[in-house]
PDB file of C-alpha atoms in Angstrom:
ATOM      1  CA  MET I   1       0.110   0.375   0.104  1.00  0.00           C
ATOM      2  CA  ASP I   2       0.997   3.561   0.038  1.00  0.00           C
ATOM      3  CA  GLY I   3       2.248   5.445   2.082  1.00  0.00           C
ATOM      4  CA  CYS I   4      -0.794   7.575   4.521  1.00  0.00           C
ATOM      5  CA  LEU I   5      -0.800  10.247   6.922  1.00  0.00           C
ATOM      6  CA  GLU I   6      -2.204   9.011  10.320  1.00  0.00           C
ATOM      7  CA  ALA I   7      -5.369  11.409  11.244  1.00  0.00           C
ATOM      8  CA  SER I   8      -4.399  10.223  14.803  1.00  0.00           C
ATOM      9  CA  LEU I   9      -1.693  11.496  17.099  1.00  0.00           C
ATOM     10  CA  SER I  10       0.362   9.226  18.388  1.00  0.00           C
ATOM     11  CA  PRO I  11       0.750  10.371  22.284  1.00  0.00           C
ATOM     12  CA  LEU I  12       3.715  12.363  22.445  1.00  0.00           C
ATOM     13  CA  CYS I  13       1.420  14.899  19.952  1.00  0.00           C
ATOM     14  CA  ILE I  14       3.644  13.875  17.035  1.00  0.00           C
ATOM     15  CA  PRO I  15       2.046  12.580  13.909  1.00  0.00           C
ATOM     16  CA  GLN I  16       2.927   9.499  12.440  1.00  0.00           C
ATOM     17  CA  TYR I  17       2.999   8.234   8.732  1.00  0.00           C
ATOM     18  CA  VAL I  18       2.172   4.673   7.525  1.00  0.00           C
ATOM     19  CA  LEU I  19       5.553   3.999   4.914  1.00  0.00           C
ATOM     20  CA  GLY I  20       4.301   1.517   1.616  1.00  0.00           C
ATOM     21  CA  CYS I  21       5.389  -1.785   1.835  1.00  0.00           C
ATOM     22  CA  SER I  22       6.345  -2.158   5.223  1.00  0.00           C
ATOM     23  CA  GLY I  23       3.619  -0.291   7.533  1.00  0.00           C
ATOM     24  CA  ARG I  24       5.671   0.537   9.706  1.00  0.00           C
ATOM     25  CA  ARG I  25       4.768   4.211  10.914  1.00  0.00           C
ATOM     26  CA  MET I  26       7.359   6.590  11.439  1.00  0.00           C
ATOM     27  CA  PRO I  27       6.822   9.780  13.828  1.00  0.00           C
ATOM     28  CA  LEU I  28       6.761  12.816  10.780  1.00  0.00           C
ATOM     29  CA  LEU I  29       9.549  14.693  13.616  1.00  0.00           C
ATOM     30  CA  GLY I  30      13.024  13.123  13.461  1.00  0.00           C
ATOM     31  CA  PHE I  31      16.143  14.669  16.116  1.00  0.00           C
ATOM     32  CA  GLY I  32      19.010  14.323  13.801  1.00  0.00           C
ATOM     33  CA  THR I  33      23.016  12.989  15.656  1.00  0.00           C
ATOM     34  CA  ALA I  34      24.996  14.013  12.632  1.00  0.00           C
ATOM     35  CA  ALA I  35      27.125  17.187  13.805  1.00  0.00           C
ATOM     36  CA  SER I  36      29.221  18.656  11.820  1.00  0.00           C
ATOM     37  CA  PRO I  37      31.873  19.283  13.317  1.00  0.00           C
ATOM     38  CA  PRO I  38      31.817  16.735  15.430  1.00  0.00           C
ATOM     39  CA  VAL I  39      31.737  16.757  19.589  1.00  0.00           C
ATOM     40  CA  GLY I  40      32.126  13.870  22.162  1.00  0.00           C
ATOM     41  CA  SER I  41      30.074  11.196  22.678  1.00  0.00           C
ATOM     42  CA  GLN I  42      29.058  11.919  25.529  1.00  0.00           C
ATOM     43  CA  LEU I  43      27.444  15.198  24.660  1.00  0.00           C
ATOM     44  CA  THR I  44      25.133  12.149  22.232  1.00  0.00           C
ATOM     45  CA  LYS I  45      24.818  10.262  24.309  1.00  0.00           C
ATOM     46  CA  THR I  46      23.289  13.678  26.453  1.00  0.00           C
ATOM     47  CA  ALA I  47      21.518  14.534  23.392  1.00  0.00           C
ATOM     48  CA  ILE I  48      19.107  11.844  22.620  1.00  0.00           C
ATOM     49  CA  LEU I  49      18.517  11.276  27.271  1.00  0.00           C
ATOM     50  CA  GLN I  50      17.350  14.816  26.421  1.00  0.00           C
ATOM     51  CA  ALA I  51      15.093  14.051  23.206  1.00  0.00           C
ATOM     52  CA  ILE I  52      13.476  11.083  24.100  1.00  0.00           C
ATOM     53  CA  GLU I  53      12.743  12.438  27.833  1.00  0.00           C
ATOM     54  CA  LEU I  54      11.526  16.030  25.692  1.00  0.00           C
ATOM     55  CA  GLY I  55       9.151  13.426  23.857  1.00  0.00           C
ATOM     56  CA  TYR I  56      11.006  12.349  20.598  1.00  0.00           C
ATOM     57  CA  ARG I  57      10.976   8.703  18.841  1.00  0.00           C
ATOM     58  CA  HIS I  58      12.227   9.126  15.281  1.00  0.00           C
ATOM     59  CA  PHE I  59      16.394   9.007  15.873  1.00  0.00           C
ATOM     60  CA  ASP I  60      19.023   9.126  11.906  1.00  0.00           C
ATOM     61  CA  THR I  61      22.449   8.200  12.703  1.00  0.00           C
ATOM     62  CA  ALA I  62      24.552   6.895  10.210  1.00  0.00           C
ATOM     63  CA  SER I  63      27.245   4.529  10.133  1.00  0.00           C
ATOM     64  CA  LEU I  64      29.644   7.802   8.745  1.00  0.00           C
ATOM     65  CA  TYR I  65      28.252   9.854  11.603  1.00  0.00           C
ATOM     66  CA  GLY I  66      29.857   7.960  14.276  1.00  0.00           C
ATOM     67  CA  THR I  67      27.197   8.808  16.631  1.00  0.00           C
ATOM     68  CA  GLU I  68      25.511   4.805  16.663  1.00  0.00           C
ATOM     69  CA  GLN I  69      27.476   4.089  19.159  1.00  0.00           C
ATOM     70  CA  PRO I  70      25.985   6.718  21.306  1.00  0.00           C
ATOM     71  CA  LEU I  71      22.885   6.297  20.118  1.00  0.00           C
ATOM     72  CA  GLY I  72      22.492   2.962  21.378  1.00  0.00           C
ATOM     73  CA  GLU I  73      23.849   3.630  24.527  1.00  0.00           C
ATOM     74  CA  ALA I  74      21.316   6.346  25.081  1.00  0.00           C
ATOM     75  CA  ILE I  75      18.784   3.445  24.519  1.00  0.00           C
ATOM     76  CA  LEU I  76      19.488   0.491  26.760  1.00  0.00           C
ATOM     77  CA  GLU I  77      19.835   3.796  29.924  1.00  0.00           C
ATOM     78  CA  ALA I  78      16.481   5.428  28.452  1.00  0.00           C
ATOM     79  CA  ILE I  79      15.317   1.868  29.168  1.00  0.00           C
ATOM     80  CA  ALA I  80      17.145   1.276  31.721  1.00  0.00           C
ATOM     81  CA  VAL I  81      15.527   5.069  33.854  1.00  0.00           C
ATOM     82  CA  GLY I  82      12.193   4.406  32.214  1.00  0.00           C
ATOM     83  CA  LEU I  83      12.072   6.958  30.491  1.00  0.00           C
ATOM     84  CA  ILE I  84      10.443   4.205  27.230  1.00  0.00           C
ATOM     85  CA  LYS I  85       9.475   0.916  28.102  1.00  0.00           C
ATOM     86  CA  SER I  86      10.982  -0.360  25.024  1.00  0.00           C
ATOM     87  CA  ARG I  87      13.592  -0.305  22.531  1.00  0.00           C
ATOM     88  CA  ASP I  88      10.441  -0.869  20.170  1.00  0.00           C
ATOM     89  CA  GLU I  89       8.276   2.116  21.204  1.00  0.00           C
ATOM     90  CA  LEU I  90      11.298   4.671  19.053  1.00  0.00           C
ATOM     91  CA  PHE I  91      12.119   4.168  15.430  1.00  0.00           C
ATOM     92  CA  ILE I  92      15.851   3.804  14.208  1.00  0.00           C
ATOM     93  CA  THR I  93      17.020   4.907  10.786  1.00  0.00           C
ATOM     94  CA  SER I  94      21.030   4.643  10.203  1.00  0.00           C
ATOM     95  CA  LYS I  95      22.452   4.634   6.486  1.00  0.00           C
ATOM     96  CA  LEU I  96      24.805   2.437   4.363  1.00  0.00           C
ATOM     97  CA  TRP I  97      28.309   4.577   3.238  1.00  0.00           C
ATOM     98  CA  CYS I  98      29.477   4.766  -0.098  1.00  0.00           C
ATOM     99  CA  SER I  99      32.743   2.330   0.394  1.00  0.00           C
ATOM    100  CA  ASP I 100      29.922  -0.094   2.197  1.00  0.00           C
ATOM    101  CA  ALA I 101      27.718   0.548  -0.518  1.00  0.00           C
ATOM    102  CA  HIS I 102      28.940  -2.983  -3.198  1.00  0.00           C
ATOM    103  CA  GLY I 103      25.858  -5.813  -3.380  1.00  0.00           C
ATOM    104  CA  GLU I 104      28.324  -8.315  -1.099  1.00  0.00           C
ATOM    105  CA  LEU I 105      29.139  -5.140   1.487  1.00  0.00           C
ATOM    106  CA  VAL I 106      26.053  -3.975   2.243  1.00  0.00           C
ATOM    107  CA  LEU I 107      24.209  -6.607   4.667  1.00  0.00           C
ATOM    108  CA  PRO I 108      27.700  -6.850   6.623  1.00  0.00           C
ATOM    109  CA  ALA I 109      27.239  -2.674   6.768  1.00  0.00           C
ATOM    110  CA  LEU I 110      23.375  -2.976   8.879  1.00  0.00           C
ATOM    111  CA  GLN I 111      24.517  -5.692  10.856  1.00  0.00           C
ATOM    112  CA  ARG I 112      28.159  -3.964  11.992  1.00  0.00           C
ATOM    113  CA  SER I 113      24.936  -0.649  12.319  1.00  0.00           C
ATOM    114  CA  LEU I 114      23.751  -2.917  14.724  1.00  0.00           C
ATOM    115  CA  LYS I 115      26.164  -3.987  16.923  1.00  0.00           C
ATOM    116  CA  ASN I 116      27.321  -0.448  17.179  1.00  0.00           C
ATOM    117  CA  LEU I 117      23.687   0.017  17.775  1.00  0.00           C
ATOM    118  CA  ARG I 118      23.505  -2.719  20.472  1.00  0.00           C
ATOM    119  CA  LEU I 119      19.644  -3.318  18.408  1.00  0.00           C
ATOM    120  CA  GLU I 120      18.115  -6.380  16.749  1.00  0.00           C
ATOM    121  CA  TYR I 121      16.812  -3.932  13.612  1.00  0.00           C
ATOM    122  CA  LEU I 122      16.594  -0.718  12.435  1.00  0.00           C
ATOM    123  CA  ASP I 123      13.144   0.931  11.642  1.00  0.00           C
ATOM    124  CA  LEU I 124      14.323   2.649   8.005  1.00  0.00           C
ATOM    125  CA  TYR I 125      17.882   1.612   6.202  1.00  0.00           C
ATOM    126  CA  LEU I 126      18.293   4.593   3.726  1.00  0.00           C
ATOM    127  CA  ILE I 127      21.215   4.433   1.342  1.00  0.00           C
ATOM    128  CA  HIS I 128      23.475   7.940   2.480  1.00  0.00           C
ATOM    129  CA  TRP I 129      24.772   8.728  -1.437  1.00  0.00           C
ATOM    130  CA  PRO I 130      23.632   7.671  -5.665  1.00  0.00           C
ATOM    131  CA  VAL I 131      27.658   6.476  -5.376  1.00  0.00           C
ATOM    132  CA  SER I 132      29.452   4.329  -4.457  1.00  0.00           C
ATOM    133  CA  SER I 133      33.443   4.702  -3.562  1.00  0.00           C
ATOM    134  CA  LYS I 134      36.992   2.027  -2.840  1.00  0.00           C
ATOM    135  CA  PRO I 135      35.661  -0.053  -0.041  1.00  0.00           C
ATOM    136  CA  GLY I 136      37.295  -1.529   3.186  1.00  0.00           C
ATOM    137  CA  ILE I 137      38.080   2.834   3.273  1.00  0.00           C
ATOM    138  CA  TYR I 138      35.357   4.144   5.842  1.00  0.00           C
ATOM    139  CA  GLU I 139      36.638   8.515   5.877  1.00  0.00           C
ATOM    140  CA  PHE I 140      35.118  11.667   4.294  1.00  0.00           C
ATOM    141  CA  PRO I 141      35.666  13.587   1.706  1.00  0.00           C
ATOM    142  CA  ILE I 142      36.299  10.587  -0.208  1.00  0.00           C
ATOM    143  CA  LYS I 143      39.068  11.204  -2.227  1.00  0.00           C
ATOM    144  CA  ARG I 144      38.384  11.685  -5.100  1.00  0.00           C
ATOM    145  CA  GLU I 145      39.866   8.286  -6.421  1.00  0.00           C
ATOM    146  CA  ASP I 146      38.336   6.289  -5.261  1.00  0.00           C
ATOM    147  CA  PHE I 147      35.075   7.826  -6.217  1.00  0.00           C
ATOM    148  CA  LEU I 148      33.365   4.794  -8.556  1.00  0.00           C
ATOM    149  CA  ALA I 149      29.806   4.639 -10.211  1.00  0.00           C
ATOM    150  CA  MET I 150      27.152   2.584  -7.860  1.00  0.00           C
ATOM    151  CA  ASP I 151      25.298  -1.055  -8.884  1.00  0.00           C
ATOM    152  CA  PHE I 152      22.043   0.409  -8.179  1.00  0.00           C
ATOM    153  CA  LYS I 153      20.912  -3.248  -8.832  1.00  0.00           C
ATOM    154  CA  ALA I 154      22.957  -5.709  -6.390  1.00  0.00           C
ATOM    155  CA  VAL I 155      23.198  -2.516  -4.095  1.00  0.00           C
ATOM    156  CA  TRP I 156      18.860  -1.935  -4.201  1.00  0.00           C
ATOM    157  CA  LYS I 157      18.303  -5.937  -4.837  1.00  0.00           C
ATOM    158  CA  ALA I 158      21.199  -6.175  -1.147  1.00  0.00           C
ATOM    159  CA  MET I 159      19.519  -3.395   0.970  1.00  0.00           C
ATOM    160  CA  GLU I 160      15.744  -5.728   0.196  1.00  0.00           C
ATOM    161  CA  ASP I 161      17.784  -8.571   0.953  1.00  0.00           C
ATOM    162  CA  CYS I 162      18.060  -7.443   4.443  1.00  0.00           C
ATOM    163  CA  GLN I 163      14.834  -6.126   4.808  1.00  0.00           C
ATOM    164  CA  ARG I 164      13.185  -9.661   4.227  1.00  0.00           C
ATOM    165  CA  LEU I 165      15.758 -11.308   6.827  1.00  0.00           C
ATOM    166  CA  GLY I 166      13.838  -8.572   9.156  1.00  0.00           C
ATOM    167  CA  LEU I 167      17.477  -6.663  10.345  1.00  0.00           C
ATOM    168  CA  THR I 168      15.335  -3.718   9.063  1.00  0.00           C
ATOM    169  CA  LYS I 169      11.622  -3.272   8.701  1.00  0.00           C
ATOM    170  CA  SER I 170      11.742  -0.785   5.694  1.00  0.00           C
ATOM    171  CA  ILE I 171      14.530   0.978   3.495  1.00  0.00           C
ATOM    172  CA  GLY I 172      15.175   4.144   1.083  1.00  0.00           C
ATOM    173  CA  VAL I 173      18.009   5.741  -0.520  1.00  0.00           C
ATOM    174  CA  SER I 174      19.311   9.836   0.555  1.00  0.00           C
ATOM    175  CA  ASN I 175      20.338  12.535  -2.300  1.00  0.00           C
ATOM    176  CA  PHE I 176      18.750  11.090  -5.186  1.00  0.00           C
ATOM    177  CA  SER I 177      18.343  12.949  -7.553  1.00  0.00           C
ATOM    178  CA  CYS I 178      14.753  12.415  -9.148  1.00  0.00           C
ATOM    179  CA  LYS I 179      15.484  10.398 -12.383  1.00  0.00           C
ATOM    180  CA  LYS I 180      18.202   7.671  -9.858  1.00  0.00           C
ATOM    181  CA  LEU I 181      14.237   7.114  -7.642  1.00  0.00           C
ATOM    182  CA  GLY I 182      13.210   6.466 -11.343  1.00  0.00           C
ATOM    183  CA  ASP I 183      16.242   4.080 -12.008  1.00  0.00           C
ATOM    184  CA  ILE I 184      16.089   2.105  -8.553  1.00  0.00           C
ATOM    185  CA  LEU I 185      11.970   2.206  -9.342  1.00  0.00           C
ATOM    186  CA  ALA I 186      12.497   0.263 -11.855  1.00  0.00           C
ATOM    187  CA  PHE I 187      13.832  -3.103 -11.033  1.00  0.00           C
ATOM    188  CA  ALA I 188      12.957  -2.539  -7.490  1.00  0.00           C
ATOM    189  CA  LYS I 189      10.481  -5.328  -6.086  1.00  0.00           C
ATOM    190  CA  ILE I 190      10.793  -3.610  -2.827  1.00  0.00           C
ATOM    191  CA  PRO I 191      10.327   0.672  -3.603  1.00  0.00           C
ATOM    192  CA  PRO I 192      11.827   3.003  -1.342  1.00  0.00           C
ATOM    193  CA  ALA I 193       9.581   4.108   0.877  1.00  0.00           C
ATOM    194  CA  VAL I 194      11.874   7.141   2.136  1.00  0.00           C
ATOM    195  CA  ASN I 195      14.786   9.924   0.109  1.00  0.00           C
ATOM    196  CA  GLN I 196      15.800  12.358   2.393  1.00  0.00           C
ATOM    197  CA  VAL I 197      17.062  15.332   0.917  1.00  0.00           C
ATOM    198  CA  GLU I 198      17.953  18.121   1.489  1.00  0.00           C
ATOM    199  CA  LEU I 199      15.239  20.105   1.599  1.00  0.00           C
ATOM    200  CA  ASN I 200      13.664  24.320   3.492  1.00  0.00           C
ATOM    201  CA  PRO I 201      11.861  27.351   2.973  1.00  0.00           C
ATOM    202  CA  LEU I 202      14.857  28.169   0.706  1.00  0.00           C
ATOM    203  CA  TRP I 203      15.602  24.601  -1.037  1.00  0.00           C
ATOM    204  CA  GLN I 204      11.842  23.555  -1.675  1.00  0.00           C
ATOM    205  CA  GLN I 205      12.808  20.936  -4.024  1.00  0.00           C
ATOM    206  CA  LYS I 206       9.349  21.526  -5.596  1.00  0.00           C
ATOM    207  CA  LYS I 207       9.582  18.521  -8.565  1.00  0.00           C
ATOM    208  CA  LEU I 208      11.428  16.021  -7.097  1.00  0.00           C
ATOM    209  CA  ARG I 209       8.226  16.397  -3.869  1.00  0.00           C
ATOM    210  CA  GLU I 210       5.460  16.012  -6.434  1.00  0.00           C
ATOM    211  CA  PHE I 211       7.624  12.992  -8.390  1.00  0.00           C
ATOM    212  CA  CYS I 212       8.265  11.388  -4.587  1.00  0.00           C
ATOM    213  CA  LYS I 213       4.285  11.995  -3.888  1.00  0.00           C
ATOM    214  CA  ALA I 214       2.861  10.084  -7.487  1.00  0.00           C
ATOM    215  CA  ASN I 215       5.349   7.392  -6.223  1.00  0.00           C
ATOM    216  CA  GLY I 216       4.610   6.833  -2.799  1.00  0.00           C
ATOM    217  CA  ILE I 217       8.030   8.302  -1.788  1.00  0.00           C
ATOM    218  CA  LEU I 218       8.232  10.272   2.346  1.00  0.00           C
ATOM    219  CA  LEU I 219      10.561  13.010   1.464  1.00  0.00           C
ATOM    220  CA  THR I 220      12.177  13.544   4.396  1.00  0.00           C
ATOM    221  CA  ALA I 221      13.593  17.002   5.234  1.00  0.00           C
ATOM    222  CA  TYR I 222      17.635  17.840   6.496  1.00  0.00           C
ATOM    223  CA  ALA I 223      18.757  20.522   7.272  1.00  0.00           C
ATOM    224  CA  PRO I 224      15.991  22.067   7.045  1.00  0.00           C
ATOM    225  CA  LEU I 225      16.527  24.982   8.740  1.00  0.00           C
ATOM    226  CA  GLY I 226      20.264  25.676   6.999  1.00  0.00           C
ATOM    227  CA  ALA I 227      23.225  23.691   8.469  1.00  0.00           C
ATOM    228  CA  GLN I 228      23.087  26.854  10.564  1.00  0.00           C
ATOM    229  CA  GLY I 229      27.036  25.666  12.445  1.00  0.00           C
ATOM    230  CA  THR I 230      28.164  23.378  10.537  1.00  0.00           C
ATOM    231  CA  ILE I 231      31.126  23.182   7.332  1.00  0.00           C
ATOM    232  CA  TRP I 232      29.071  23.065   4.652  1.00  0.00           C
ATOM    233  CA  GLY I 233      25.926  25.243   5.760  1.00  0.00           C
ATOM    234  CA  SER I 234      24.620  28.496   6.733  1.00  0.00           C
ATOM    235  CA  ASN I 235      22.277  30.837   8.805  1.00  0.00           C
ATOM    236  CA  ARG I 236      20.506  31.335   5.288  1.00  0.00           C
ATOM    237  CA  VAL I 237      17.408  30.453   6.122  1.00  0.00           C
ATOM    238  CA  LEU I 238      17.155  32.128   9.799  1.00  0.00           C
ATOM    239  CA  GLU I 239      18.427  34.645   9.067  1.00  0.00           C
ATOM    240  CA  CYS I 240      16.053  35.076   5.843  1.00  0.00           C
ATOM    241  CA  GLU I 241      13.361  38.774   6.108  1.00  0.00           C
ATOM    242  CA  LEU I 242      10.294  37.573   4.837  1.00  0.00           C
ATOM    243  CA  LEU I 243      10.860  34.462   7.108  1.00  0.00           C
ATOM    244  CA  LYS I 244      10.896  36.375   9.661  1.00  0.00           C
ATOM    245  CA  GLU I 245       7.889  39.005   9.494  1.00  0.00           C
ATOM    246  CA  ILE I 246       6.210  35.903   8.872  1.00  0.00           C
ATOM    247  CA  ALA I 247       7.165  34.228  12.379  1.00  0.00           C
ATOM    248  CA  LYS I 248       6.710  38.371  14.303  1.00  0.00           C
ATOM    249  CA  GLN I 249       3.645  37.492  13.223  1.00  0.00           C
ATOM    250  CA  LYS I 250       2.173  34.851  14.205  1.00  0.00           C
ATOM    251  CA  GLY I 251       4.777  34.975  17.329  1.00  0.00           C
ATOM    252  CA  LYS I 252       6.908  32.508  17.112  1.00  0.00           C
ATOM    253  CA  THR I 253      10.586  30.990  15.911  1.00  0.00           C
ATOM    254  CA  VAL I 254      11.357  31.092  12.379  1.00  0.00           C
ATOM    255  CA  ALA I 255      12.461  28.096  13.262  1.00  0.00           C
ATOM    256  CA  GLN I 256       9.453  27.034  14.001  1.00  0.00           C
ATOM    257  CA  ILE I 257       7.676  28.762  10.999  1.00  0.00           C
ATOM    258  CA  CYS I 258      10.170  26.721   8.702  1.00  0.00           C
ATOM    259  CA  LEU I 259       9.452  22.965   9.965  1.00  0.00           C
ATOM    260  CA  ARG I 260       5.433  24.059  10.698  1.00  0.00           C
ATOM    261  CA  TRP I 261       5.667  24.614   6.653  1.00  0.00           C
ATOM    262  CA  ALA I 262       7.956  21.649   6.345  1.00  0.00           C
ATOM    263  CA  TYR I 263       4.930  19.404   7.990  1.00  0.00           C
ATOM    264  CA  GLU I 264       2.004  20.933   6.031  1.00  0.00           C
ATOM    265  CA  GLN I 265       3.505  20.097   2.599  1.00  0.00           C
ATOM    266  CA  GLY I 266       3.558  16.626   3.766  1.00  0.00           C
ATOM    267  CA  ILE I 267       7.622  16.029   4.268  1.00  0.00           C
ATOM    268  CA  GLY I 268       8.905  14.618   6.680  1.00  0.00           C
ATOM    269  CA  ILE I 269      11.884  16.315   9.020  1.00  0.00           C
ATOM    270  CA  LEU I 270      15.505  15.993  10.920  1.00  0.00           C
ATOM    271  CA  VAL I 271      15.664  18.584  12.997  1.00  0.00           C
ATOM    272  CA  LYS I 272      19.805  18.698  14.718  1.00  0.00           C
ATOM    273  CA  SER I 273      19.728  20.579  18.092  1.00  0.00           C
ATOM    274  CA  PHE I 274      21.422  19.670  21.671  1.00  0.00           C
ATOM    275  CA  ASN I 275      20.413  22.720  22.792  1.00  0.00           C
ATOM    276  CA  LYS I 276      17.534  21.598  25.214  1.00  0.00           C
ATOM    277  CA  ASP I 277      15.260  24.781  25.505  1.00  0.00           C
ATOM    278  CA  ARG I 278      15.437  24.615  20.972  1.00  0.00           C
ATOM    279  CA  MET I 279      14.595  20.996  20.703  1.00  0.00           C
ATOM    280  CA  LYS I 280      12.068  21.518  23.095  1.00  0.00           C
ATOM    281  CA  SER I 281      10.279  24.530  20.109  1.00  0.00           C
ATOM    282  CA  ASN I 282      11.029  22.336  17.849  1.00  0.00           C
ATOM    283  CA  LEU I 283       9.065  20.045  18.852  1.00  0.00           C
ATOM    284  CA  GLU I 284       5.808  22.797  19.134  1.00  0.00           C
ATOM    285  CA  ILE I 285       4.564  23.106  16.458  1.00  0.00           C
ATOM    286  CA  PHE I 286       1.291  20.737  15.066  1.00  0.00           C
ATOM    287  CA  ASN I 287      -0.990  22.912  17.272  1.00  0.00           C
ATOM    288  CA  TRP I 288      -1.264  25.869  15.178  1.00  0.00           C
ATOM    289  CA  SER I 289      -0.825  26.578  11.424  1.00  0.00           C
ATOM    290  CA  LEU I 290       0.425  28.935   8.903  1.00  0.00           C
ATOM    291  CA  SER I 291      -2.399  30.262   6.704  1.00  0.00           C
ATOM    292  CA  GLN I 292      -2.966  30.056   3.396  1.00  0.00           C
ATOM    293  CA  GLU I 293      -1.119  33.428   2.670  1.00  0.00           C
ATOM    294  CA  ASP I 294       1.607  33.147   3.714  1.00  0.00           C
ATOM    295  CA  VAL I 295       2.413  29.650   2.728  1.00  0.00           C
ATOM    296  CA  LYS I 296       2.137  31.371  -0.826  1.00  0.00           C
ATOM    297  CA  LYS I 297       4.867  33.728   0.108  1.00  0.00           C
ATOM    298  CA  ILE I 298       6.911  30.712   1.125  1.00  0.00           C
ATOM    299  CA  ASN I 299       6.428  29.476  -1.952  1.00  0.00           C
ATOM    300  CA  ASP I 300       7.021  32.166  -3.938  1.00  0.00           C
ATOM    301  CA  ILE I 301      11.331  32.795  -3.112  1.00  0.00           C
ATOM    302  CA  PRO I 302      13.770  32.601  -4.527  1.00  0.00           C
ATOM    303  CA  GLN I 303      15.206  28.420  -4.508  1.00  0.00           C
ATOM    304  CA  SER I 304      18.782  27.739  -4.206  1.00  0.00           C
ATOM    305  CA  ARG I 305      21.275  24.755  -2.669  1.00  0.00           C
ATOM    306  CA  LEU I 306      23.051  24.696  -0.326  1.00  0.00           C
ATOM    307  CA  CYS I 307      24.489  21.324  -0.252  1.00  0.00           C
ATOM    308  CA  SER I 308      26.239  21.254  -3.514  1.00  0.00           C
ATOM    309  CA  GLY I 309      27.124  18.055  -3.800  1.00  0.00           C
ATOM    310  CA  GLN I 310      30.788  18.701  -4.892  1.00  0.00           C
ATOM    311  CA  ASP I 311      32.618  16.144  -1.633  1.00  0.00           C
ATOM    312  CA  TYR I 312      30.968  13.133  -4.198  1.00  0.00           C
ATOM    313  CA  ILE I 313      32.482  15.345  -7.139  1.00  0.00           C
ATOM    314  CA  SER I 314      35.950  13.883  -9.525  1.00  0.00           C
ATOM    315  CA  LYS I 315      37.175  14.395 -12.752  1.00  0.00           C
ATOM    316  CA  TYR I 316      37.932  11.171 -12.260  1.00  0.00           C
ATOM    317  CA  GLY I 317      33.736   9.846 -11.973  1.00  0.00           C
ATOM    318  CA  PRO I 318      31.084   8.890 -11.684  1.00  0.00           C
ATOM    319  CA  PHE I 319      30.554  12.520 -11.112  1.00  0.00           C
ATOM    320  CA  ASN I 320      31.285  14.947 -12.777  1.00  0.00           C
ATOM    321  CA  THR I 321      30.187  17.881 -12.105  1.00  0.00           C
ATOM    322  CA  THR I 322      27.152  18.554  -9.578  1.00  0.00           C
ATOM    323  CA  GLN I 323      24.554  18.684 -12.623  1.00  0.00           C
ATOM    324  CA  GLU I 324      24.740  15.342 -13.493  1.00  0.00           C
ATOM    325  CA  LEU I 325      24.949  14.340  -9.940  1.00  0.00           C
ATOM    326  CA  TRP I 326      21.725  16.271  -9.103  1.00  0.00           C
ATOM    327  CA  ASP I 327      20.585  15.449 -12.733  1.00  0.00           C
ATOM    328  CA  GLY I 328      19.894  18.883 -13.321  1.00  0.00           C
ATOM    329  CA  GLU I 329      17.962  18.883  -9.927  1.00  0.00           C
ATOM    330  CA  ILE I 330      20.148  22.111  -8.978  1.00  0.00           C
TER     331      ILE I 330
END
């Protein structure tokens, strides 16, 4: 069945989306654990425990982030102190790194992630980027000469095997264009449930949103606030004059306006703040709405991509230009 919005809210007032193929319920507001530059494991673990206490139940990690282990430790502690009764109350996403994006390496990579997380299964496992790299080398940025074209058929079949084995309940992709999604859909026996991409009021991904909606794929936003404070992010979303004006009129923060806008567009959202007050504020977006006029103004904001994907471009291929990486969706 196609994914659909749940009419009711979870007990913690975060709406859920039923993912296609698996029927898994995914909270539409999740907590991201990527920090750029990285922070210590103890700080990450503490922030995750605070997030669970505040009501977050969806947590996003990746083998690249180095946060699987502290997330796993936080889950065990949350159960031990009674914040949650069991791991089943949580929705956990992790991602396959480029150097493991080879048919025979997908299952071992997932098993490593599960070991780091101390979990028996993931709720969602994503291909992190649509490119492979030399096996056995875990580094970022990837050396230009180490990039390899991904064998999409072999990698996706291995992802499907992981779901059939029950090691992940759903599978999906990240940073995939309409064309690359179409390539997967052409041979997939289990279609991607999710495509996680950069998305915010200044990069609204309208074409990709339409494509995903038409194909029953939930589009999920990373950098919904512009990833301020990261190496590649900027303050341009939070400093947008139009968004500041709408926030002032509604008595909300600019961050809340951005998150509410994304939610009203039917998009999953990943927020990342280790500041407890902002973590709480980011949750307070479900009991009010934007006016049609507000939405129209936001939809008319001039568009430009923030995450260019330059780190995945190489003169050796497979992508020589950002145009090729995004298939012109820039």
